[in-house]
Short mmCIF file of C-alpha atoms in Angstrom, two decimals:
data_model
loop_
_atom_site.label_atom_id
_atom_site.label_comp_id
_atom_site.label_asym_id
_atom_site.label_seq_id
_atom_site.Cartn_x
_atom_site.Cartn_y
_atom_site.Cartn_z
CA MET J 24 -38.88 165.40 -223.37
CA ASN J 25 -42.36 166.99 -223.05
CA LYS J 26 -44.05 165.62 -219.66
CA ILE J 27 -47.28 164.45 -221.76
CA ILE J 28 -45.04 161.35 -222.80
CA ARG J 29 -45.57 159.12 -219.52
CA THR J 30 -44.42 155.84 -220.53
CA LEU J 31 -41.52 155.09 -222.73
CA LEU J 32 -41.40 151.62 -224.78
CA LEU J 33 -38.46 150.97 -226.92
CA LEU J 34 -38.85 149.16 -230.43
CA THR J 35 -35.99 148.44 -232.46
CA PHE J 36 -35.39 146.90 -236.17
CA MET J 37 -32.74 144.40 -236.19
CA ALA J 38 -30.65 145.78 -239.31
CA GLY J 39 -33.66 147.93 -240.28
CA PHE J 40 -36.10 145.06 -240.81
CA GLY J 41 -37.31 141.78 -239.42
CA PRO J 42 -39.09 141.11 -236.17
CA MET J 43 -39.54 144.17 -233.73
CA GLN J 44 -39.22 144.17 -229.99
CA ALA J 45 -41.12 146.98 -227.71
CA GLN J 46 -40.04 150.96 -228.82
CA ASP J 47 -40.32 154.75 -228.08
CA VAL J 48 -43.99 155.09 -228.08
CA MET J 49 -46.28 158.24 -227.07
CA VAL J 50 -48.62 156.66 -224.67
CA ILE J 51 -50.72 157.91 -221.42
CA SER J 52 -50.25 155.47 -218.76
CA LYS J 53 -51.27 156.00 -215.15
CA THR J 54 -52.52 153.05 -213.40
CA ASN J 55 -50.72 149.62 -214.56
CA GLY J 56 -50.36 150.70 -218.47
CA LYS J 57 -53.94 152.20 -218.45
CA ASP J 58 -55.55 155.77 -218.20
CA VAL J 59 -58.88 156.31 -216.55
CA ARG J 60 -60.25 158.97 -218.88
CA PHE J 61 -64.18 159.52 -217.55
CA ASN J 62 -66.22 158.63 -214.21
CA ALA J 63 -69.66 158.65 -215.71
CA ASN J 64 -72.69 157.22 -213.36
CA ASN J 65 -70.02 156.14 -210.90
CA VAL J 66 -68.24 153.45 -213.30
CA ASP J 67 -64.74 154.13 -214.22
CA SER J 68 -64.35 153.84 -218.11
CA VAL J 69 -60.66 152.73 -218.40
CA PHE J 70 -58.74 152.71 -221.77
CA TYR J 71 -55.46 152.55 -223.02
CA GLU J 72 -54.28 154.92 -225.55
CA SER J 73 -51.58 156.73 -227.74
CA VAL J 74 -51.56 160.39 -227.68
CA TYR J 75 -52.02 161.38 -231.63
CA SER J 76 -49.70 163.99 -232.85
CA LEU J 77 -50.26 167.18 -234.84
CA PRO J 78 -52.27 167.44 -237.46
CA TYR J 79 -54.90 165.35 -236.14
CA SER J 80 -58.27 164.60 -237.98
CA ASN J 81 -61.50 162.64 -237.97
CA ALA J 82 -64.02 163.43 -240.33
CA LEU J 83 -66.80 161.21 -238.41
CA ASN J 84 -67.56 160.07 -241.71
CA GLY J 85 -70.53 157.95 -240.54
CA GLU J 86 -68.33 156.71 -237.65
CA GLN J 87 -66.81 157.26 -234.84
CA GLY J 88 -63.37 155.92 -235.55
CA ASN J 89 -61.21 156.57 -232.26
CA PHE J 90 -63.66 159.01 -230.59
CA TYR J 91 -65.44 157.32 -227.89
CA VAL J 92 -68.76 158.10 -226.30
CA VAL J 93 -69.91 158.78 -222.59
CA ASN J 94 -73.51 158.49 -221.60
CA LYS J 95 -74.00 160.44 -218.91
CA THR J 96 -77.65 160.22 -218.72
CA LEU J 97 -79.33 157.64 -220.58
CA PRO J 98 -83.41 157.10 -220.76
CA GLU J 99 -84.60 153.40 -220.45
CA GLY J 100 -84.76 151.71 -223.78
CA PHE J 101 -81.91 153.81 -225.57
CA THR J 102 -78.67 151.85 -226.34
CA SER J 103 -76.75 155.22 -227.37
CA ILE J 104 -77.37 159.07 -228.20
CA TRP J 105 -74.99 159.66 -230.62
CA LYS J 106 -74.81 157.28 -233.70
CA GLY J 107 -72.71 157.19 -236.90
CA ASP J 108 -75.42 158.77 -239.69
CA GLY J 109 -73.61 157.39 -243.24
CA ARG J 110 -75.81 159.59 -245.38
CA TYR J 111 -74.86 162.76 -244.38
CA SER J 112 -71.28 161.75 -243.34
CA CYS J 113 -71.49 162.85 -239.94
CA MET J 114 -72.05 161.52 -236.10
CA LYS J 115 -75.50 162.64 -234.79
CA ALA J 116 -77.14 163.01 -231.54
CA SER J 117 -80.74 163.00 -230.61
CA GLY J 118 -82.89 162.58 -227.49
CA TYR J 119 -86.24 162.34 -229.34
CA ALA J 120 -87.56 158.78 -230.21
CA ASN J 121 -90.89 157.25 -230.94
CA GLY J 122 -92.62 160.57 -230.77
CA GLN J 123 -91.31 161.67 -227.38
CA LYS J 124 -88.57 163.94 -225.87
CA TYR J 125 -86.01 162.55 -223.36
CA ASP J 126 -83.82 163.88 -220.87
CA THR J 127 -80.37 162.89 -221.96
CA GLU J 128 -76.66 163.70 -221.98
CA SER J 129 -74.05 162.28 -224.03
CA TRP J 130 -70.33 163.46 -224.90
CA LEU J 131 -68.80 162.56 -227.76
CA ILE J 132 -65.14 162.66 -226.95
CA SER J 133 -61.88 162.60 -229.01
CA PRO J 134 -58.68 160.73 -228.27
CA LYS J 135 -55.83 162.55 -226.81
CA VAL J 136 -53.74 164.74 -229.32
CA GLY J 137 -50.22 166.27 -227.89
CA LEU J 138 -49.83 169.63 -228.75
CA LEU J 139 -46.08 169.55 -229.43
CA ASN J 140 -43.68 171.03 -231.80
CA THR J 141 -45.71 174.08 -232.17
CA THR J 142 -46.71 177.96 -231.41
CA SER J 143 -50.26 177.74 -232.15
CA ALA J 144 -53.12 175.12 -232.04
CA THR J 145 -56.36 175.47 -233.44
CA LEU J 146 -59.71 173.10 -233.17
CA THR J 147 -62.31 173.05 -236.18
CA PHE J 148 -65.24 171.37 -236.72
CA GLU J 149 -68.75 171.59 -238.44
CA HIS J 150 -72.13 171.12 -236.94
CA ALA J 151 -75.27 171.09 -238.36
CA GLY J 152 -78.71 171.21 -235.90
CA LYS J 153 -82.40 171.70 -235.82
CA PHE J 154 -85.74 171.25 -233.25
CA PHE J 155 -83.70 173.09 -230.42
CA GLN J 156 -85.52 175.62 -228.34
CA ASP J 157 -82.10 177.29 -227.62
CA ILE J 158 -79.16 175.63 -228.96
CA SER J 159 -76.77 177.39 -227.48
CA GLN J 160 -77.63 176.08 -224.11
CA GLU J 161 -78.45 172.38 -225.17
CA VAL J 162 -74.87 171.77 -227.13
CA PHE J 163 -71.65 172.37 -225.90
CA VAL J 164 -67.64 171.92 -226.48
CA TYR J 165 -65.41 171.37 -223.85
CA VAL J 166 -61.50 170.90 -223.76
CA LYS J 167 -59.18 169.02 -221.17
CA GLY J 168 -55.61 169.27 -221.01
CA ASP J 169 -53.31 167.68 -218.89
CA ASN J 170 -53.41 170.76 -216.34
CA SER J 171 -56.81 171.23 -216.14
CA GLU J 172 -60.62 170.09 -215.97
CA TRP J 173 -63.23 170.13 -218.49
CA GLU J 174 -63.65 173.73 -219.91
CA LYS J 175 -66.31 175.00 -221.95
CA GLN J 176 -65.31 176.57 -224.93
CA THR J 177 -66.82 179.69 -227.03
CA ILE J 178 -69.10 178.17 -230.11
CA SER J 179 -68.38 181.11 -232.59
CA THR J 180 -71.30 179.75 -234.69
CA TYR J 181 -74.44 178.03 -234.17
CA PRO J 182 -76.34 176.40 -236.94
CA THR J 183 -80.29 176.97 -237.46
CA SER J 184 -80.58 173.88 -239.73
CA PHE J 185 -79.22 170.97 -241.05
CA THR J 186 -77.10 173.07 -243.02
CA PHE J 187 -73.27 172.81 -241.49
CA LYS J 188 -71.58 175.80 -239.82
CA LYS J 189 -67.66 175.37 -239.67
CA VAL J 190 -66.25 176.59 -236.15
CA SER J 191 -62.85 177.30 -235.43
CA ILE J 192 -61.32 177.55 -231.51
CA ASP J 193 -58.00 178.71 -230.40
CA LEU J 194 -56.32 176.03 -228.22
CA SER J 195 -52.97 178.11 -228.06
CA LYS J 196 -53.63 178.02 -223.89
CA TYR J 197 -52.99 174.00 -224.26
CA ILE J 198 -49.68 174.14 -226.26
CA GLY J 199 -47.44 171.58 -224.21
CA GLN J 200 -49.94 169.28 -223.23
CA ALA J 201 -52.22 166.49 -224.61
CA VAL J 202 -55.76 167.62 -225.02
CA GLU J 203 -59.39 165.89 -225.40
CA VAL J 204 -61.88 167.44 -226.99
CA ALA J 205 -65.76 167.00 -225.91
CA PHE J 206 -69.03 167.54 -227.88
CA ALA J 207 -71.56 167.29 -225.44
CA TYR J 208 -75.47 167.08 -226.25
CA THR J 209 -78.11 167.50 -223.94
CA SER J 210 -81.84 167.12 -224.16
CA THR J 211 -84.86 167.47 -221.66
CA THR J 212 -88.44 166.47 -222.04
CA ALA J 213 -89.20 170.11 -223.29
CA SER J 214 -86.61 170.35 -225.92
CA ALA J 215 -84.74 167.42 -227.96
CA GLY J 216 -83.02 168.51 -230.91
CA THR J 217 -80.71 166.66 -233.27
CA TRP J 218 -77.09 167.90 -233.54
CA GLU J 219 -74.67 167.01 -236.23
CA VAL J 220 -70.97 166.82 -236.01
CA LYS J 221 -68.39 166.27 -238.75
CA ASN J 222 -64.71 166.86 -239.61
CA VAL J 223 -62.86 167.31 -236.74
CA SER J 224 -59.53 168.53 -236.75
CA ILE J 225 -56.76 170.00 -234.34
CA THR J 226 -53.97 171.90 -236.53
CA GLY J 227 -50.43 173.91 -235.37
CA SER J 228 -47.61 175.70 -236.81
CA SER J 229 -44.14 174.63 -236.70
CA ASP J 230 -41.46 176.24 -234.70
CA SER J 231 -37.92 175.03 -235.01
CA SER J 232 -37.14 176.33 -231.53
CA THR J 233 -39.42 173.79 -229.94
CA ASP J 234 -38.31 170.45 -228.24
CA PRO J 235 -36.46 168.03 -230.72
CA ASP J 236 -37.40 165.13 -228.45
CA THR J 237 -41.15 165.65 -229.32
CA THR J 238 -41.12 166.06 -233.05
CA SER J 239 -44.45 164.95 -234.64
CA THR J 240 -44.76 162.00 -236.96
CA GLY J 241 -47.75 163.42 -238.42
CA TYR J 242 -49.91 160.29 -239.12
CA LYS J 243 -53.62 160.21 -238.58
CA GLY J 244 -54.83 158.29 -235.74
CA TYR J 245 -57.23 156.11 -237.22
CA PHE J 246 -58.46 153.26 -234.89
CA GLU J 247 -57.27 150.35 -236.96
CA LEU J 248 -53.82 151.88 -237.06
CA PRO J 249 -50.86 150.07 -235.51
CA VAL J 250 -48.53 152.11 -233.26
CA ILE J 251 -45.83 153.95 -235.52
CA THR J 252 -42.91 155.56 -234.00
CA LYS J 253 -40.99 158.39 -234.79
CA GLU J 254 -37.80 155.99 -234.93
CA GLN J 255 -39.58 153.77 -237.54
CA LEU J 256 -40.13 156.80 -239.85
CA ALA J 257 -36.37 157.97 -239.22
CA GLN J 258 -35.35 154.72 -241.12
CA ALA J 259 -35.23 155.89 -244.83
CA ASN J 260 -36.32 152.27 -245.78
CA LEU J 261 -39.68 152.42 -244.14
CA LYS J 262 -42.44 154.54 -245.24
CA TYR J 263 -45.89 154.77 -243.91
CA ILE J 264 -48.41 155.37 -246.94
CA GLN J 265 -52.18 156.16 -246.67
CA HIS J 266 -54.80 155.91 -249.51
CA SER J 267 -58.10 157.59 -249.56
CA PHE J 268 -60.55 157.40 -252.60
CA SER J 269 -63.25 160.24 -253.76
CA HIS J 270 -67.01 159.19 -252.81
CA GLY J 271 -69.92 161.67 -253.12
CA GLY J 272 -67.66 164.64 -253.14
CA LYS J 273 -66.09 163.45 -250.16
CA GLU J 274 -62.51 161.76 -249.54
CA VAL J 275 -62.80 158.68 -247.69
CA ARG J 276 -60.17 156.77 -246.55
CA SER J 277 -59.27 153.31 -247.67
CA TYR J 278 -56.37 151.66 -246.15
CA GLU J 279 -52.86 152.43 -244.29
CA MET J 280 -49.65 150.71 -244.60
CA LEU J 281 -45.84 150.25 -243.23
CA TYR J 282 -43.67 149.67 -246.48
CA ASP J 283 -40.05 148.80 -246.48
CA THR J 284 -38.58 149.84 -249.60
CA ASN J 285 -35.83 147.39 -249.00
CA LEU J 286 -37.68 144.40 -248.71
CA LYS J 287 -39.94 145.97 -251.13
CA MET J 288 -43.06 144.72 -249.30
CA ALA J 289 -45.55 146.29 -246.70
CA TYR J 290 -45.10 144.78 -242.85
CA TRP J 291 -48.86 145.66 -242.43
CA VAL J 292 -51.86 146.90 -244.05
CA ALA J 293 -54.77 148.45 -241.83
CA TYR J 294 -58.28 149.21 -242.92
CA PRO J 295 -61.85 149.45 -241.79
CA LEU J 296 -64.27 146.84 -243.10
CA CYS J 297 -68.12 147.32 -243.38
CA SER J 298 -70.75 147.27 -245.57
CA PHE J 299 -69.95 150.55 -247.30
CA TYR J 300 -66.87 149.37 -248.69
CA THR J 301 -68.08 146.10 -249.76
CA GLN J 302 -71.22 147.36 -251.64
CA LYS J 303 -70.64 146.08 -255.39
CA ASN J 304 -70.66 149.13 -257.23
CA THR J 305 -67.77 147.95 -259.62
CA LYS J 306 -66.16 144.73 -260.72
CA ARG J 307 -62.58 143.38 -259.90
CA THR J 308 -60.35 145.96 -261.66
CA ASP J 309 -57.29 144.00 -262.28
CA ALA J 310 -55.65 147.33 -262.47
CA TRP J 311 -51.86 145.76 -261.39
CA GLY J 312 -49.64 148.91 -261.20
CA TYR J 313 -47.25 151.14 -259.23
CA ASP J 314 -48.14 153.19 -255.86
CA PRO J 315 -48.24 156.98 -256.87
CA LYS J 316 -47.30 157.59 -253.52
CA LEU J 317 -43.68 156.08 -254.15
CA PRO J 318 -41.14 156.24 -256.48
CA GLN J 319 -41.42 152.87 -258.81
CA SER J 320 -37.67 152.18 -258.09
CA GLU J 321 -38.62 151.63 -254.59
CA GLN J 322 -41.52 149.15 -255.51
CA SER J 323 -41.69 145.66 -256.86
CA THR J 324 -43.02 145.23 -260.80
CA MET J 325 -45.32 142.22 -260.92
CA LYS J 326 -47.14 143.43 -264.08
CA HIS J 327 -46.33 139.94 -265.71
CA GLY J 328 -47.15 137.92 -262.32
CA LEU J 329 -44.28 136.28 -260.50
CA GLY J 330 -44.51 132.29 -261.64
CA HIS J 331 -42.60 129.54 -259.76
CA GLY J 332 -45.84 128.86 -258.20
CA TYR J 333 -46.51 132.32 -256.55
CA ASP J 334 -49.42 134.64 -256.74
CA ARG J 335 -49.52 138.21 -256.57
CA GLY J 336 -51.28 138.39 -252.99
CA HIS J 337 -53.20 141.27 -251.83
CA GLN J 338 -53.02 142.48 -248.31
CA ILE J 339 -56.22 144.03 -248.50
CA PRO J 340 -58.41 142.06 -250.65
CA SER J 341 -59.78 143.59 -254.04
CA ALA J 342 -63.22 142.26 -252.52
CA ASP J 343 -63.02 144.42 -249.65
CA ARG J 344 -63.10 147.68 -251.91
CA LEU J 345 -65.86 147.43 -254.54
CA VAL J 346 -67.72 150.34 -253.41
CA THR J 347 -65.85 152.40 -256.58
CA LYS J 348 -63.56 151.67 -259.46
CA GLU J 349 -60.87 154.02 -257.81
CA ALA J 350 -60.96 152.19 -254.52
CA ASN J 351 -60.91 148.62 -256.02
CA GLU J 352 -57.77 149.71 -258.25
CA GLN J 353 -55.46 151.15 -255.09
CA THR J 354 -55.83 147.34 -254.24
CA PHE J 355 -53.79 146.53 -257.25
CA TYR J 356 -50.55 148.51 -256.23
CA TYR J 357 -47.69 146.58 -256.03
CA THR J 358 -47.24 148.10 -252.50
CA ASN J 359 -50.20 146.01 -251.36
CA MET J 360 -48.36 142.72 -252.91
CA THR J 361 -46.41 139.93 -251.73
CA PRO J 362 -44.79 137.07 -253.51
CA GLN J 363 -47.51 134.52 -252.25
CA LEU J 364 -47.24 130.90 -252.77
CA ALA J 365 -50.97 129.85 -254.95
CA GLY J 366 -51.42 126.97 -253.12
CA LEU J 367 -51.88 129.33 -249.75
CA ASN J 368 -53.19 132.51 -251.72
CA GLN J 369 -56.34 130.50 -253.27
CA LYS J 370 -57.07 127.94 -250.28
CA THR J 371 -56.98 129.00 -246.78
CA TRP J 372 -55.87 132.46 -247.23
CA GLN J 373 -58.67 132.88 -249.54
CA LYS J 374 -61.38 131.32 -247.24
CA LEU J 375 -59.88 133.87 -244.11
CA GLU J 376 -60.52 136.75 -246.50
CA THR J 377 -64.33 135.64 -247.21
CA ALA J 378 -64.76 134.91 -243.76
CA LEU J 379 -63.80 138.32 -242.76
CA ARG J 380 -66.38 139.76 -245.00
CA SER J 381 -69.15 136.95 -244.56
CA THR J 382 -68.90 136.00 -240.98
CA PHE J 383 -66.96 138.68 -238.90
CA MET J 384 -68.04 141.87 -240.25
CA PRO J 385 -71.87 141.10 -239.99
CA THR J 386 -70.95 141.14 -236.13
CA THR J 387 -70.55 144.59 -235.84
CA ASP J 388 -70.77 148.26 -237.54
CA THR J 389 -67.06 148.34 -238.64
CA LEU J 390 -64.57 145.62 -238.49
CA TYR J 391 -60.89 147.03 -237.85
CA VAL J 392 -58.61 144.95 -239.58
CA VAL J 393 -54.77 144.68 -239.96
CA THR J 394 -53.51 142.24 -242.54
CA GLY J 395 -49.41 141.73 -242.62
CA ALA J 396 -46.20 139.64 -243.30
CA MET J 397 -43.35 138.85 -241.76
CA PRO J 398 -39.96 137.89 -243.95
CA THR J 399 -38.52 136.45 -240.97
CA THR J 400 -39.26 134.30 -237.46
CA PRO J 401 -37.37 134.29 -233.96
CA ASP J 402 -36.36 130.80 -235.28
CA ASN J 403 -35.25 131.58 -238.79
CA MET J 404 -33.77 135.17 -239.57
CA THR J 405 -32.57 134.62 -242.98
CA ILE J 406 -34.61 136.35 -245.48
CA THR J 407 -35.39 134.84 -248.74
CA TYR J 408 -35.74 136.67 -252.03
CA MET J 409 -37.05 136.06 -255.55
CA SER J 410 -37.16 138.18 -258.68
CA ASP J 411 -39.78 140.53 -259.74
CA ASN J 412 -40.33 141.25 -263.60
CA ASN J 413 -37.28 143.45 -263.72
CA GLY J 414 -34.71 141.02 -261.91
CA VAL J 415 -35.21 143.17 -258.68
CA GLN J 416 -35.02 140.96 -255.59
CA ILE J 417 -37.92 141.04 -253.12
CA ALA J 418 -38.88 139.28 -249.98
CA ILE J 419 -40.69 136.47 -249.73
CA PRO J 420 -42.59 136.27 -246.46
CA LYS J 421 -42.39 133.58 -243.82
CA TYR J 422 -45.87 134.05 -242.55
CA TYR J 423 -48.78 136.06 -242.63
CA PHE J 424 -51.14 137.24 -240.25
CA LYS J 425 -54.48 139.12 -239.74
CA ALA J 426 -55.68 141.05 -236.54
CA ILE J 427 -59.25 142.14 -236.38
CA CYS J 428 -61.05 144.08 -233.67
CA ALA J 429 -64.59 145.33 -233.21
CA VAL J 430 -65.79 147.98 -230.66
CA ASN J 431 -68.85 148.54 -228.53
CA ARG J 432 -69.58 152.26 -229.37
CA THR J 433 -71.07 152.74 -225.96
CA THR J 434 -69.40 150.84 -223.31
CA GLY J 435 -65.96 150.74 -224.96
CA GLU J 436 -65.83 146.96 -224.78
CA ALA J 437 -63.82 145.43 -227.49
CA LYS J 438 -63.61 141.76 -229.24
CA THR J 439 -60.40 140.67 -231.06
CA MET J 440 -58.90 137.73 -232.80
CA ALA J 441 -55.78 137.05 -234.83
CA PHE J 442 -54.69 134.40 -237.17
CA LYS J 443 -50.99 133.25 -238.15
CA ILE J 444 -50.47 131.22 -241.01
CA ASP J 445 -47.20 129.85 -242.43
CA HIS J 446 -46.57 130.54 -245.83
CA VAL J 447 -46.85 126.96 -246.79
CA ALA J 448 -49.68 125.46 -249.58
CA THR J 449 -52.56 124.48 -247.33
CA ASN J 450 -56.46 124.21 -247.45
CA ASP J 451 -57.04 123.66 -243.81
CA ASN J 452 -59.82 125.36 -241.97
CA TYR J 453 -58.51 129.05 -241.24
CA LEU J 454 -59.94 128.24 -237.65
CA ASN J 455 -56.82 125.90 -237.03
CA TYR J 456 -54.61 129.03 -237.26
CA VAL J 457 -56.37 131.44 -234.62
CA ILE J 458 -54.13 132.80 -231.80
CA SER J 459 -54.80 136.19 -229.64
CA VAL J 460 -53.64 139.59 -230.63
CA ALA J 461 -51.72 139.61 -227.90
CA GLU J 462 -49.64 136.49 -228.95
CA LEU J 463 -49.70 138.34 -232.83
CA GLU J 464 -48.13 141.43 -230.61
CA ARG J 465 -45.48 139.22 -229.14
CA LEU J 466 -44.19 137.80 -232.37
CA THR J 467 -44.05 140.55 -234.48
CA GLY J 468 -43.48 143.20 -232.15
CA PHE J 469 -46.24 145.48 -233.29
CA THR J 470 -48.80 147.02 -230.95
CA PHE J 471 -52.17 146.36 -232.37
CA PHE J 472 -55.16 148.44 -231.39
CA PRO J 473 -53.56 150.95 -229.33
CA GLY J 474 -57.06 152.42 -228.53
CA ILE J 475 -58.35 149.61 -226.69
CA ASP J 476 -57.60 148.27 -223.15
CA PRO J 477 -55.06 145.01 -223.79
CA LYS J 478 -57.25 142.93 -221.70
CA TYR J 479 -59.39 142.66 -224.78
CA LYS J 480 -56.29 141.33 -226.80
CA LYS J 481 -56.24 138.03 -224.87
CA SER J 482 -59.19 136.09 -226.60
CA THR J 483 -59.08 133.67 -229.16
CA SER J 484 -62.86 133.40 -229.62
CA TRP J 485 -65.46 135.85 -231.11
#
């Protein structure tokens, strides 16, 4: 086993489905399950994190995602140097404000990426910049491996305008380690340019002779994504599915799911929620259909509804994806549906979905959401089925859940809350079903929001 896997947790499915317990997770853990990542201004920034596998990518599409920011020099009145720029789909740093230039230093840092099962590794990114005296002396890229301090890298191409230039950096010397990448911006009272960065990726080439115990799962490390293990993906009935849509000539992520082809349902669907996704550029499409990422034989068929008091219940709601017709159509895939009692779907569950958009989403730039359904409980391991339109047996969930998280981009502090609602008809206030994310993890066996300190998962208030 490669040395970057510092802590092993064991996770097992019971007969290939149902509640899970803890499992083989690539997690860095140095002190009490936490990793001290950086010391800025004599304050330890402490995070609990996963090591992401190759290939890794983060478009920085107007948000930092699973990157984090360390402001080493932050002038009074500034909240952050790095900010998301949705218009140009990038992260942007500037020490210029209100007609003045300031002394600043701020690092935009990636999560750790394991350079395993590969004979080469390459970092690529695009950057643009303007208003610098000498950009080569004011912006820098650093890489830190398991066995090194931060090391300055050679940037082959510097921009002279807001036209993006692509840069490639060889990371082969770090193979076998977990690396972090830092984009370091500096400014002075004499020069305070604007630096834009996007489309960061780390890729490698496979080699069958490498350690088989460190085979990459190959999923992208989005912030909202629960921990996925190699053991889960080795099970033929479990599928990791990710959907994106086109917007402004770019591919934008929509949602991810862990789907069980035996039960014909997703255990969870994870997605970011912000005003970009909910802007009303299209109407509800009602485009009920098969998910193109899976054979139709592995999905339920619900074109004509389900009857018997059951709705085709969305996990990611239609109203959470109105930015484009394509994005909305993707919410009507059968993989996103479960048989859900109308008396829940159209009552308390709908109230909760609406509250996430109207009450919780406005409190943060991005609300990270995991919606899920469980076919069993610790007290009732019997799975109940009903027939779809083709007479195929599909599982009826015992309960539904939502886990939500918001992160302070400057401090790394997080807010979380969870909801667990039994699958019965009810019109109760959704706040009657609040639990902590930590409690939801205990009940389901899933690890939610692995990029935050576990202490933030204990809250039951927003």
